[in-house]
XYZ file of C-alpha atoms in Angstrom:
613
model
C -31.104 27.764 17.158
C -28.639 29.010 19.475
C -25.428 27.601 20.709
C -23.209 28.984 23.855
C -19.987 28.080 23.691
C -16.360 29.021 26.139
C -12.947 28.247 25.929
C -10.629 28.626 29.096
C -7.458 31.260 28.172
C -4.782 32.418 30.824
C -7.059 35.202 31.555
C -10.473 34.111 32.176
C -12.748 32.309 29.619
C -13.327 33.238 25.797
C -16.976 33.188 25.127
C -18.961 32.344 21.540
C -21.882 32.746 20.417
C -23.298 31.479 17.359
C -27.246 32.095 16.818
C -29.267 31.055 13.698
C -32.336 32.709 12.435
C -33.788 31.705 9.310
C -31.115 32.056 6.674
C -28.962 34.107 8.903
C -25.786 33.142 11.008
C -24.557 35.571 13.795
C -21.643 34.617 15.325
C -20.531 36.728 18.385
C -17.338 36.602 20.098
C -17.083 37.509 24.479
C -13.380 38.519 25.433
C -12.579 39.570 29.162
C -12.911 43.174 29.562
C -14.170 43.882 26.059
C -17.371 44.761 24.121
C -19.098 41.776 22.496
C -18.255 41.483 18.675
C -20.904 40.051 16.543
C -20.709 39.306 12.606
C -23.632 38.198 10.858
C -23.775 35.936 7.218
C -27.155 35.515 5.431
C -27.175 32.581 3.086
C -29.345 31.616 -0.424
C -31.289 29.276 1.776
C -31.937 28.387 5.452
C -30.629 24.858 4.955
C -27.290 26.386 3.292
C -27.243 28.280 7.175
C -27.458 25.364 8.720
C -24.784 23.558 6.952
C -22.777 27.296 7.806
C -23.928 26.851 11.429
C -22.672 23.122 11.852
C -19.544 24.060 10.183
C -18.536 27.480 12.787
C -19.292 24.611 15.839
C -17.030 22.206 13.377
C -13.933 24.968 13.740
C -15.017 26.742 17.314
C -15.269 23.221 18.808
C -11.546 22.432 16.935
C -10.464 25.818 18.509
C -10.924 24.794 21.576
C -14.109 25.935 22.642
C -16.521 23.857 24.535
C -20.224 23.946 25.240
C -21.417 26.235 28.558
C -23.605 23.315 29.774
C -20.578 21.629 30.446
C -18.796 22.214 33.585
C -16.904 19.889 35.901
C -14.463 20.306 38.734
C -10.848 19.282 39.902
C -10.041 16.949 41.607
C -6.239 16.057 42.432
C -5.049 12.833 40.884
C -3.863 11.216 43.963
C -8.155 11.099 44.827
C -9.330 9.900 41.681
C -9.891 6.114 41.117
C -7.872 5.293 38.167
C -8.518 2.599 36.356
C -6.551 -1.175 36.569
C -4.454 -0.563 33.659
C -1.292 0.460 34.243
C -1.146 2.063 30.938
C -3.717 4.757 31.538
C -1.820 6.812 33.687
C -0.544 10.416 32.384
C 3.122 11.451 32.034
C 3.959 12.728 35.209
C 2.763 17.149 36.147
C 0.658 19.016 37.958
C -1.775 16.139 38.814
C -5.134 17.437 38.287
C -8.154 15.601 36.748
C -11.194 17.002 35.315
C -14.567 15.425 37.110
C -17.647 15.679 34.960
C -21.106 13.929 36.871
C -22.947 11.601 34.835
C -25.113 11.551 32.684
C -24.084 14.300 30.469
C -24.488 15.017 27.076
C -21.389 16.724 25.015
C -23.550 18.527 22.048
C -20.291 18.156 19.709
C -17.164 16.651 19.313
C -14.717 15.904 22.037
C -11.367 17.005 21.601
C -9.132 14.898 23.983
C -5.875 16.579 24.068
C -3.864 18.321 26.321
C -4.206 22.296 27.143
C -7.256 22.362 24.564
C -10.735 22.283 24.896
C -11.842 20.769 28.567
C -8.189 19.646 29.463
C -7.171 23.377 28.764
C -5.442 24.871 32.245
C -6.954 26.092 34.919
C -4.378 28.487 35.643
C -1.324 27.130 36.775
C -2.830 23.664 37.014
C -2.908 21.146 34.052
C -5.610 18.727 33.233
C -4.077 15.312 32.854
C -7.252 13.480 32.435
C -11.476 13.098 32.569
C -13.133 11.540 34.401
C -16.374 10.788 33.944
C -18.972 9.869 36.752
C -21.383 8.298 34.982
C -22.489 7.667 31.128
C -21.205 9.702 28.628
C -22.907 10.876 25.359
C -20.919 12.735 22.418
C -23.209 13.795 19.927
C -19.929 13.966 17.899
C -16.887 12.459 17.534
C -14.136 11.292 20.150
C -10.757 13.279 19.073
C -6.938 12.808 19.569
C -4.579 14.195 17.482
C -1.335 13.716 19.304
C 0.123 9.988 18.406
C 2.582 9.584 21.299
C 0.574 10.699 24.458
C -2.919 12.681 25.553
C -5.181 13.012 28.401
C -6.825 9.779 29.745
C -10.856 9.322 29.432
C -12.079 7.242 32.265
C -16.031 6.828 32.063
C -17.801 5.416 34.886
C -20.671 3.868 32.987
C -21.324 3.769 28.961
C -19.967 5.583 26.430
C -22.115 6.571 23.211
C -20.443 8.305 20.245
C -20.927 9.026 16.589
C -17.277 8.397 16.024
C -13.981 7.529 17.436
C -10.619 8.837 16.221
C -7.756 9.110 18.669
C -4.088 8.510 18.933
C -2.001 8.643 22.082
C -4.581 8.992 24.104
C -5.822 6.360 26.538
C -9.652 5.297 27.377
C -11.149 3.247 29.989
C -15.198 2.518 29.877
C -16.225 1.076 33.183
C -19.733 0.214 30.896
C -20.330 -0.385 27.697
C -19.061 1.334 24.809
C -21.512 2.041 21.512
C -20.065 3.698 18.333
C -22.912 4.963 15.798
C -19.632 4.860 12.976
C -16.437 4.123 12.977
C -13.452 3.233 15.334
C -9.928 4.806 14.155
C -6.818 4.474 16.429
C -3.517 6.169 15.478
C -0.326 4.614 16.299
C 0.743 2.321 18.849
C 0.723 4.417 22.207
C -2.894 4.702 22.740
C -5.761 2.020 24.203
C -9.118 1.726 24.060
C -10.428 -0.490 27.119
C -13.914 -1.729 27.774
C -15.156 -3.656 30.483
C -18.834 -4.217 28.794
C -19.446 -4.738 25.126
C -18.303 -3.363 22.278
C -20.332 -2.140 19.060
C -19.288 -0.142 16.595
C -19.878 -0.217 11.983
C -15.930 -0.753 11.972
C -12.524 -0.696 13.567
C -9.264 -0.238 12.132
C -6.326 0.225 15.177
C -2.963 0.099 15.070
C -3.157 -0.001 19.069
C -5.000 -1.518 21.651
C -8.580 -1.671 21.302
C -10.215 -4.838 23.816
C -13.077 -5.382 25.587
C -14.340 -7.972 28.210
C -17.604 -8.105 27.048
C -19.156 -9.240 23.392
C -18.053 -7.307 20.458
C -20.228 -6.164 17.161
C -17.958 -4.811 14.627
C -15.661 -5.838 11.710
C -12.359 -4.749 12.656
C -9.149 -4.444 11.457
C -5.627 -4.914 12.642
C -2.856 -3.214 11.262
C -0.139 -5.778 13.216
C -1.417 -8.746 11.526
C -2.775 -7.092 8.537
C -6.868 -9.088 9.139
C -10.360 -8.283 8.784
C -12.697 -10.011 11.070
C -16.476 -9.918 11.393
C -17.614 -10.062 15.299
C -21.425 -10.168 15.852
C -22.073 -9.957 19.684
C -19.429 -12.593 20.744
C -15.821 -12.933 21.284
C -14.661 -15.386 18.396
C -14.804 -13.645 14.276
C -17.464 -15.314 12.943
C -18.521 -15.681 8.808
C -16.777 -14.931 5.615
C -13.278 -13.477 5.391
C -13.038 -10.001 4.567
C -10.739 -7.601 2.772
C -10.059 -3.729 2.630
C -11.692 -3.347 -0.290
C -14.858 -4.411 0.543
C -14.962 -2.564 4.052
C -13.066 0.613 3.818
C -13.615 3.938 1.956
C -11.079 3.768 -1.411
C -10.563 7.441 0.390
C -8.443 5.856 3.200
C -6.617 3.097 1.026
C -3.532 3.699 -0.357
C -1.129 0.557 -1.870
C -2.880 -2.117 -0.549
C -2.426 -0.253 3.060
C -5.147 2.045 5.166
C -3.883 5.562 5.671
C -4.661 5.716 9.734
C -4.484 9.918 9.515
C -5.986 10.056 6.741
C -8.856 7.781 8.096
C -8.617 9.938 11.527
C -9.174 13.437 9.364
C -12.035 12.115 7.504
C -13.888 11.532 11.191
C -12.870 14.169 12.775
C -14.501 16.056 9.685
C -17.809 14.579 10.470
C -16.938 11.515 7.198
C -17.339 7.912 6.873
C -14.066 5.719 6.447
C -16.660 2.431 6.108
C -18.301 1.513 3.429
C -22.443 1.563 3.437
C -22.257 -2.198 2.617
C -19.780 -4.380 3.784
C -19.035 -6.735 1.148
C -17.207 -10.371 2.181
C -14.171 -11.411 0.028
C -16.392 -14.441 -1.324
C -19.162 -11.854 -2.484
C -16.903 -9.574 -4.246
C -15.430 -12.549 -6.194
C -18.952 -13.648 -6.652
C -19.549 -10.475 -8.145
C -16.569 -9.800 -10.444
C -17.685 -13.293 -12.155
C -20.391 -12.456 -12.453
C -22.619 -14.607 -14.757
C -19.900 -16.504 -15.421
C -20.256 -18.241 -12.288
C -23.273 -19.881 -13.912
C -21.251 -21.767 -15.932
C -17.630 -22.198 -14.459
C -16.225 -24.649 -15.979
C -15.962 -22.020 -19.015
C -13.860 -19.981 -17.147
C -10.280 -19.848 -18.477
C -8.976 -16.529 -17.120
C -9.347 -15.018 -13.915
C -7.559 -11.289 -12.672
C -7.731 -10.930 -9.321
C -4.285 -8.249 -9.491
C -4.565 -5.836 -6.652
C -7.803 -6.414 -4.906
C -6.568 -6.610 -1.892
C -6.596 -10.144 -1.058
C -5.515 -12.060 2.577
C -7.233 -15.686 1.462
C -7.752 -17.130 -1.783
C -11.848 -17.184 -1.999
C -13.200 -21.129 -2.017
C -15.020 -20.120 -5.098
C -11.670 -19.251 -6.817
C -10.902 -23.253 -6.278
C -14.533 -24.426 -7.567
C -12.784 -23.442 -11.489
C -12.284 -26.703 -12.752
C -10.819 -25.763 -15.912
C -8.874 -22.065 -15.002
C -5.421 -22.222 -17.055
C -4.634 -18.772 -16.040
C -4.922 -17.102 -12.215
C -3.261 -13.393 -11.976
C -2.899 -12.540 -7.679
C -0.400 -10.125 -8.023
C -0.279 -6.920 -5.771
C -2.494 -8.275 -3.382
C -1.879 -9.318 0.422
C -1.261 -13.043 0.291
C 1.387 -14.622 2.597
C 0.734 -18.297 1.425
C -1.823 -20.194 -1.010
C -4.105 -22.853 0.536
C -3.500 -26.110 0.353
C -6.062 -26.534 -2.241
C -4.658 -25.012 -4.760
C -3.796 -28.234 -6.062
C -7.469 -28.859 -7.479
C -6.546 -26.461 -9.979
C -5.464 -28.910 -12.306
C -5.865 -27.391 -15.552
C -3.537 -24.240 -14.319
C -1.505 -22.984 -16.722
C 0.266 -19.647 -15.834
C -0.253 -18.442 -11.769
C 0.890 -14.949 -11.356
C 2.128 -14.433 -7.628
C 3.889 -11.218 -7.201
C 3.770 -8.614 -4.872
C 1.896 -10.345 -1.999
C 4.666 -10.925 0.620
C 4.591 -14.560 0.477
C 7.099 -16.128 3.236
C 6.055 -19.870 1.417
C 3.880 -21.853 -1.100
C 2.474 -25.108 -0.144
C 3.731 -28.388 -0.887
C 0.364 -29.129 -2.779
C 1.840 -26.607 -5.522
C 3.058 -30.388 -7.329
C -0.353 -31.351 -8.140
C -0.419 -28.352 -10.677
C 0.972 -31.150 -13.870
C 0.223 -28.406 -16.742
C 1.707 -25.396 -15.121
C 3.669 -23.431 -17.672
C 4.740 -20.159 -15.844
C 5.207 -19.538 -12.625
C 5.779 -15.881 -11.379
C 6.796 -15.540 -7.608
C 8.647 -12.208 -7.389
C 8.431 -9.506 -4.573
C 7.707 -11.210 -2.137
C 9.416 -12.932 0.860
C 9.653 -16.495 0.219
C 12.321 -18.542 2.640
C 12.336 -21.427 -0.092
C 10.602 -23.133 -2.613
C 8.709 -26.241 -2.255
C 10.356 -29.766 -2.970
C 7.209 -30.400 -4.828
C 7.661 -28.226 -7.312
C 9.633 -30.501 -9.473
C 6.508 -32.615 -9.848
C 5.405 -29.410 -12.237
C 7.551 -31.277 -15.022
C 6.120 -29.362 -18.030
C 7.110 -25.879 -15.883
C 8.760 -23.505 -18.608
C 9.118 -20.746 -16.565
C 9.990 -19.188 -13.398
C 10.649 -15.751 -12.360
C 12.182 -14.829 -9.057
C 12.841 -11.057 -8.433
C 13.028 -8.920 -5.475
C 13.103 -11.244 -2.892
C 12.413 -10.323 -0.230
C 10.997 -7.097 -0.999
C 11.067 -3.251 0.611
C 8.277 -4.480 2.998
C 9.372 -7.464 4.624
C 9.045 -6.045 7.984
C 5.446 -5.486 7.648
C 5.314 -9.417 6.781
C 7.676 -10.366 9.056
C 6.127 -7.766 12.279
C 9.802 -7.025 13.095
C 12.794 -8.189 12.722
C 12.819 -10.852 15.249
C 10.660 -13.036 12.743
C 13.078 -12.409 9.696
C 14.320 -14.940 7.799
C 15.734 -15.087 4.020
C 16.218 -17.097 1.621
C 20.035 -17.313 1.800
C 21.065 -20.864 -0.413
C 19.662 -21.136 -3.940
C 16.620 -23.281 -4.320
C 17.698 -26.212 -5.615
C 14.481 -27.738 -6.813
C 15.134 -25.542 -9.809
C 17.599 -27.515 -10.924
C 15.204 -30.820 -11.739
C 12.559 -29.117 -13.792
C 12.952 -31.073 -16.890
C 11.197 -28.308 -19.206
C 12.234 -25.226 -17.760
C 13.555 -22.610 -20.650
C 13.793 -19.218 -18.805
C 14.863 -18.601 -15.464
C 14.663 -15.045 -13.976
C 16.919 -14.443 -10.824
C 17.818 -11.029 -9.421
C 17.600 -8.895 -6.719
C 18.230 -11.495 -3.997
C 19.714 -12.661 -0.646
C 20.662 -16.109 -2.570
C 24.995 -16.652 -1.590
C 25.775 -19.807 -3.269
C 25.188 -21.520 -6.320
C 23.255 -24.556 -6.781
C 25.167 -27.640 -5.761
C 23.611 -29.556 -8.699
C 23.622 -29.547 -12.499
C 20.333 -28.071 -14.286
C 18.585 -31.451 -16.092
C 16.773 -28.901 -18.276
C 18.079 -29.481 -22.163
C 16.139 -26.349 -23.105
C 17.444 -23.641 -20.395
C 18.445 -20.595 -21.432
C 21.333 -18.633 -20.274
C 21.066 -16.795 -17.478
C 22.679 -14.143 -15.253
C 22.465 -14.145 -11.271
C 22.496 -10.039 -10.967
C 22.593 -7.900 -7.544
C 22.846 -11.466 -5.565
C 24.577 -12.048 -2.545
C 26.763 -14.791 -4.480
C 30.682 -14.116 -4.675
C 32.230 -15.764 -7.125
C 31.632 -16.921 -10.773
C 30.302 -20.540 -11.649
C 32.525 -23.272 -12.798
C 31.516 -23.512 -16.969
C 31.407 -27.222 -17.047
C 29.108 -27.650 -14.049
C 26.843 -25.067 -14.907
C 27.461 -23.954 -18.459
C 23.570 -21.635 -18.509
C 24.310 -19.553 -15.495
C 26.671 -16.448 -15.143
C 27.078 -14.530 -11.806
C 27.987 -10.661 -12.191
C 30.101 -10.441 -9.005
C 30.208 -6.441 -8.868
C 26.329 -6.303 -8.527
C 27.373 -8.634 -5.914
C 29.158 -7.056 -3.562
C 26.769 -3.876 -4.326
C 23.765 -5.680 -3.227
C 25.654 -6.052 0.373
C 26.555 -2.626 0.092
C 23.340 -1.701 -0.449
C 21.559 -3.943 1.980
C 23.651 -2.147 4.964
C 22.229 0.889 3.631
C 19.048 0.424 3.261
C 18.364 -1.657 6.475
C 20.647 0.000 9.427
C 19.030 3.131 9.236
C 16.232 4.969 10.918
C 13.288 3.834 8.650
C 14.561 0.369 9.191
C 14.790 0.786 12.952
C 11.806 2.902 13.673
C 11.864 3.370 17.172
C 8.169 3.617 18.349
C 8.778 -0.114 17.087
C 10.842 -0.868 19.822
C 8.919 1.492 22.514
C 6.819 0.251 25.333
C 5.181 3.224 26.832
C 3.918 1.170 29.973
C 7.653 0.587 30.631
C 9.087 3.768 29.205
C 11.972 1.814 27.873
C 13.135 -0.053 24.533
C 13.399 -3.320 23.955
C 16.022 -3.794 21.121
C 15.898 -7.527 21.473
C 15.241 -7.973 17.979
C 18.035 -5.804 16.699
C 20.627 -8.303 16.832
C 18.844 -10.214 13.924
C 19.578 -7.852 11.466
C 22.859 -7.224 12.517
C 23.289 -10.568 12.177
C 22.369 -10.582 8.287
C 24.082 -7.932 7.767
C 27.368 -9.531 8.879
C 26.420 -12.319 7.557
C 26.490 -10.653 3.584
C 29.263 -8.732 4.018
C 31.625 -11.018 5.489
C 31.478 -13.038 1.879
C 33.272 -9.865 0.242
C 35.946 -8.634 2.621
C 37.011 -5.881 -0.355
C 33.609 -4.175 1.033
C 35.100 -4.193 4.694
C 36.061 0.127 4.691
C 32.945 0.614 2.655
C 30.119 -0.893 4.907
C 31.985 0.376 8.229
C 31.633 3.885 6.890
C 27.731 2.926 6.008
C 27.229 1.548 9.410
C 28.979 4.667 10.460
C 26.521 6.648 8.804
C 23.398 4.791 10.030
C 25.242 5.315 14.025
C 25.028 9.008 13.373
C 21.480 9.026 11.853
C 20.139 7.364 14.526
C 21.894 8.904 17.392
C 21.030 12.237 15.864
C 17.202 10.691 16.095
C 16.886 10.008 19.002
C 18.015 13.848 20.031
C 15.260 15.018 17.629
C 12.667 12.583 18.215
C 12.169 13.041 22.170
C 11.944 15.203 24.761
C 12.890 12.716 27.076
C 15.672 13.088 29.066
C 16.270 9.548 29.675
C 16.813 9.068 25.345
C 20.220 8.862 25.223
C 20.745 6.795 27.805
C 18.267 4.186 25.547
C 20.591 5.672 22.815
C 23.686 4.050 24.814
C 21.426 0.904 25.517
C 21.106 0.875 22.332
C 24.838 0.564 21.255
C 25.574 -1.720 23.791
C 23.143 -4.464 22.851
C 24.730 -4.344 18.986
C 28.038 -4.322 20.420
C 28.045 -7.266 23.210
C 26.300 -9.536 19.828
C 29.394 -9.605 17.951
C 31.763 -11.929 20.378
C 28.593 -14.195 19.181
C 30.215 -14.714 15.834
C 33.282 -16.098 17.017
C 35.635 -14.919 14.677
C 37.702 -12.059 14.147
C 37.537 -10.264 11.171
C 38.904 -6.499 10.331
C 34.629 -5.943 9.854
C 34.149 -7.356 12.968
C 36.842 -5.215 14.785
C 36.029 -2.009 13.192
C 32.087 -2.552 14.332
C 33.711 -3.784 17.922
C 35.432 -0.228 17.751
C 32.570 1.791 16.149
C 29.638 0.528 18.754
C 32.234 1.207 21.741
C 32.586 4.991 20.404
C 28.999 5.778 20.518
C 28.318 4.135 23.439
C 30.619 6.769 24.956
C 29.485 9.072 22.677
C 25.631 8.689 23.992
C 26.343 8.468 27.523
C 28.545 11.826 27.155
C 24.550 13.251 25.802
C 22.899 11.481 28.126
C 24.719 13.240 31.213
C 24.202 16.704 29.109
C 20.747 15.771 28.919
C 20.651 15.048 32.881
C 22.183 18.018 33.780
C 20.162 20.390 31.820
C 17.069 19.131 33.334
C 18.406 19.744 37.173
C 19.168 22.997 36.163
């Protein structure tokens, strides 16, 4: 077996051999104007050679080094066709595109990133992009590594790979497209396009992957955090699916894929899927058991951390479960039906990033405990005080560290700012658990509860201590108070909190910080109820200013980034007249918004001028 392989340097091409005889591997190495070098490695066996020969055209191939049967020419990009989507296009350079005529076979993996493998130079002139004139076959996988850009891949007719794993990068497929694995994209600046059908074992994107024809694949979307099942149409069709029983436990990590981690695996030849994919109804089905035989034994059922979207039907066919433990799973609601759960005792709810429970919660007449922290809940249900033999309720860490992730932003966030006063009828409640929230007032009623137990409100939002008559159970420590708005500006108006590939449209080239306002809005919003705080948050606003500006220097090598920087500043700044009040927090973020703006725009023209020069 014999394999010919070049790579294009600034002085010629690089040559490689790599030859396999038996048990031996001879790899030999061409360099412009010097003798060939050739090392040779003999092996136990001929199939441990083998696996040593796939893995050299694993690393050459990563290197940079292509196969010899593969030519192509150049063609200017002002005479290629480029496809309809706008956001195909390359950042602007030497406009070159590499033409390859159809059909051709690429022996190995494709590396699709610039100044390596067939988009390295040709000389002085860069390869922004293939194209492919005709149907394209990688016996291999489909590579990007670079998140925020890469060359574009137009093919002309289908597209056949073992694997796809790219970032930045942008593809077009006149054709079809068929995937013999898996489907991995990285990040949010890339797309996948296909104007004929799609089929693939699974996809997992966190950008654009869409086709106009039918689609065979289960696929998942990290925006809206779903597993659908499409066999050769448009619409999901069967069961609902979770990560679990689709993914690798390789490329799961908290209830979340890992999307590099997923992108290494098949660019090292791996699986990220699973050889079976198992529906969230069969994996239920299968941690019963044989108890699903007989279920109106069943009493107990964990279901902690398996990484749920949907409670299962079959979880509601229990006629007589008292307890149901969801925690650490991916729910952002219960269905309706959870109300046929009549015998429910105890319903463990936390860590799924619930924004609400449904009304039908009431029907549950022997609930005892009732656990809804970390999560995101806006309110509780009215209904609730229909649970009248309801002992206990815990309510911590709300809303938790990843409320942006349930939220998609922060133009959908809302909190739950007044204290849920359906609490306050629950004739048999006896311990309360409230910390760690957005809550800013106390409950305008008295607790009817004879049994309650004291209580403290700790790191709330609320600013002054109950009256002792009205509400002789609760106590409010105020300090943890005004610490929790403290710590709420610095946790939130930073860069993690405003990650700006968020807010980037790479079609566009420009931010959109419409949402912004929103959290500025809550954050004024806490702070305003403890003036004392005023010097402290302005000096943690301060703080997240400089973080940020300082970001965007480091982030980008885009000239135009502080002028987004001042854009930026501006948008935060024209929001607070919105408030209509003046306040010595409002004035000092009036004052601090204004200095950066001038502060970016003095950048900005740095930027500019270093550019023309």
């Amino acid at each position: 077996m014999k394999r010919e392989l070049y790579r294009r340097i600034p002085n010629g091409e690089q040559r490689c051999i790599l030859t396999l005889e038996e048990a031996t591997l001879a790899t030999t190495l061409v360099l412009p104007g010097k003798k060939p070098r050739t090392t040779r490695k003999t092996c136990s066996t001929a199939q441990k050679a083998r696996d040593a020969f796939d893995k050299a055209m694993t690393k050459q191939v990563s290197d940079g080094y292509v196969a010899m049967s593969i030519g192509g020419r150049l063609e200017q990009r002002a005479t290629t066709p480029m496809p309809s989507v706008s956001s195909v296009s390359a950042d602007d350079g030497d406009l070159y595109v590499l033409v390859l005529d159809g059909p051709i076979v690429i022996p190995h993996d494709l590396l699709l990133d610039f100044r390596r493998g067939l988009c390295a130079p040709f000389g002085d002139q860069v390869v922004t992009g293939i194209r492919v004139a005709g149907d394209l076959t990688i016996e291999g996988c489909l590579i990007n590594w670079e998140n925020d850009f890469g060359p574009f891949l137009l093919v002309e007719g289908d597209l056949s790979a073992h694997a796809v794993a790219t970032g930045g990068a942008k593809i077009v497929v006149r054709g079809s497209m068929r995937v013999a694995g898996d489907v991995c994209g990285v990040y949010n600046h890339g797309a996948i396009h296909v104007e004929g059908d799609l089929t693939a074992r699974a996809i997992m994107t966190q950008h654009r992957v869409e086709t106009a024809g039918q689609q065979s694949a289960v696929r998942y979307e990290d925006w809206n955090g779903e597993i659908d099942r499409y066999d050769g149409g448009a619409q999901p069709v069967g069961d609902d699916y979770e990560l679990e029983g689709v993914f690798s436990k390789t490329v799961i990590s908290g209830g979340r894929l890992d999307f590099r981690k997923a992108r290494e695996m098949l660019a090292c030849g791996k699986r990220i899927s699973l050889p079976h994919f198992e529906s969230a109804a069969e994996r239920i089905r299968r941690l019963l058991g044989g108890r699903l035989e007989t279920p109106e034994k069943v009493r107990r059922l964990n279901l902690a951390g398996k990484g749920l979207t949907g409670l299962p039907e079959l979880v509601l066919s229990l006629p007589m479960l008292q307890e149901l433990d969801l925690r650490n799973n991916n729910l952002r609601t219960l269905p309706p039906e959870i109300g046929r759960l009549q015998q429910l005792r105890v319903l463990h709810l936390q860590g799924n990033g619930m924004t609400h429970l449904p009304e039908t919660i009431g029907q549950l007449g022997e609930l005892r405990v009732l656990d809804v922290s970390t999560n995101c809940l806006l309110e509780l249900p009215e209904s609730l005080a229909q649970c009248t033999k309801l002992e206990r309720v815990a309510l911590v860490n709300n809303p938790h560290a990843e409320m942006l992730k349930v939220f998609r932003g922060w133009g959908q966030v809302k909190v739950m700012r007044d204290f849920p006063e359906v609490l306050t009828r629950l004739p048999s409640l006896r311990k309360l658990e409230m910390r760690s929230l957005l809550v800013g007032s106390l409950p305008r009623h008295p607790f009817v509860s004879k049994v309650l137990e004291p209580f403290i409100l700790e790191s709330t939002l609320v600013p002054i201590a109950p009256n002792a008559t009205r509400h002789p159970q609760v106590s409010v420590d105020v300090a943890s108070s005004r610490d929790a708005a403290l710590r709420c500006t610095r946790r939130w108006f930073c860069r993690e909190m405003i990650a700006l590939d968020h807010y980037y449209d790479p079609s566009t080239k420009r931010y959109n910080w419409s949402e912004i306002p929103v959290m500025l809005d809550l954050l004024i919003d806490f702070n305003t109820s403890f003036p004392e705080n005023d010097s402290q948050a302005l000096k943690l606003f301060e703080e997240g200013c400089e973080e940020l500006l300082h970001w965007f220097d480091w982030s980008s090598n885009d000239p135009n980034r502080f002028e987004s920087a001042h854009e930026f500043f501006v948008v935060l700044d024209q929001h607070i007249p919105q408030h209509h009040a003046v306040t010595p927090l409002l004035d000092g973020l009036h004052e601090l918004f204004v200095r950066h703006q001038a502060r970016a725009a003095t950048l900005s023209r740095a930027a500019s001028a270093q550019v023309a020069g």
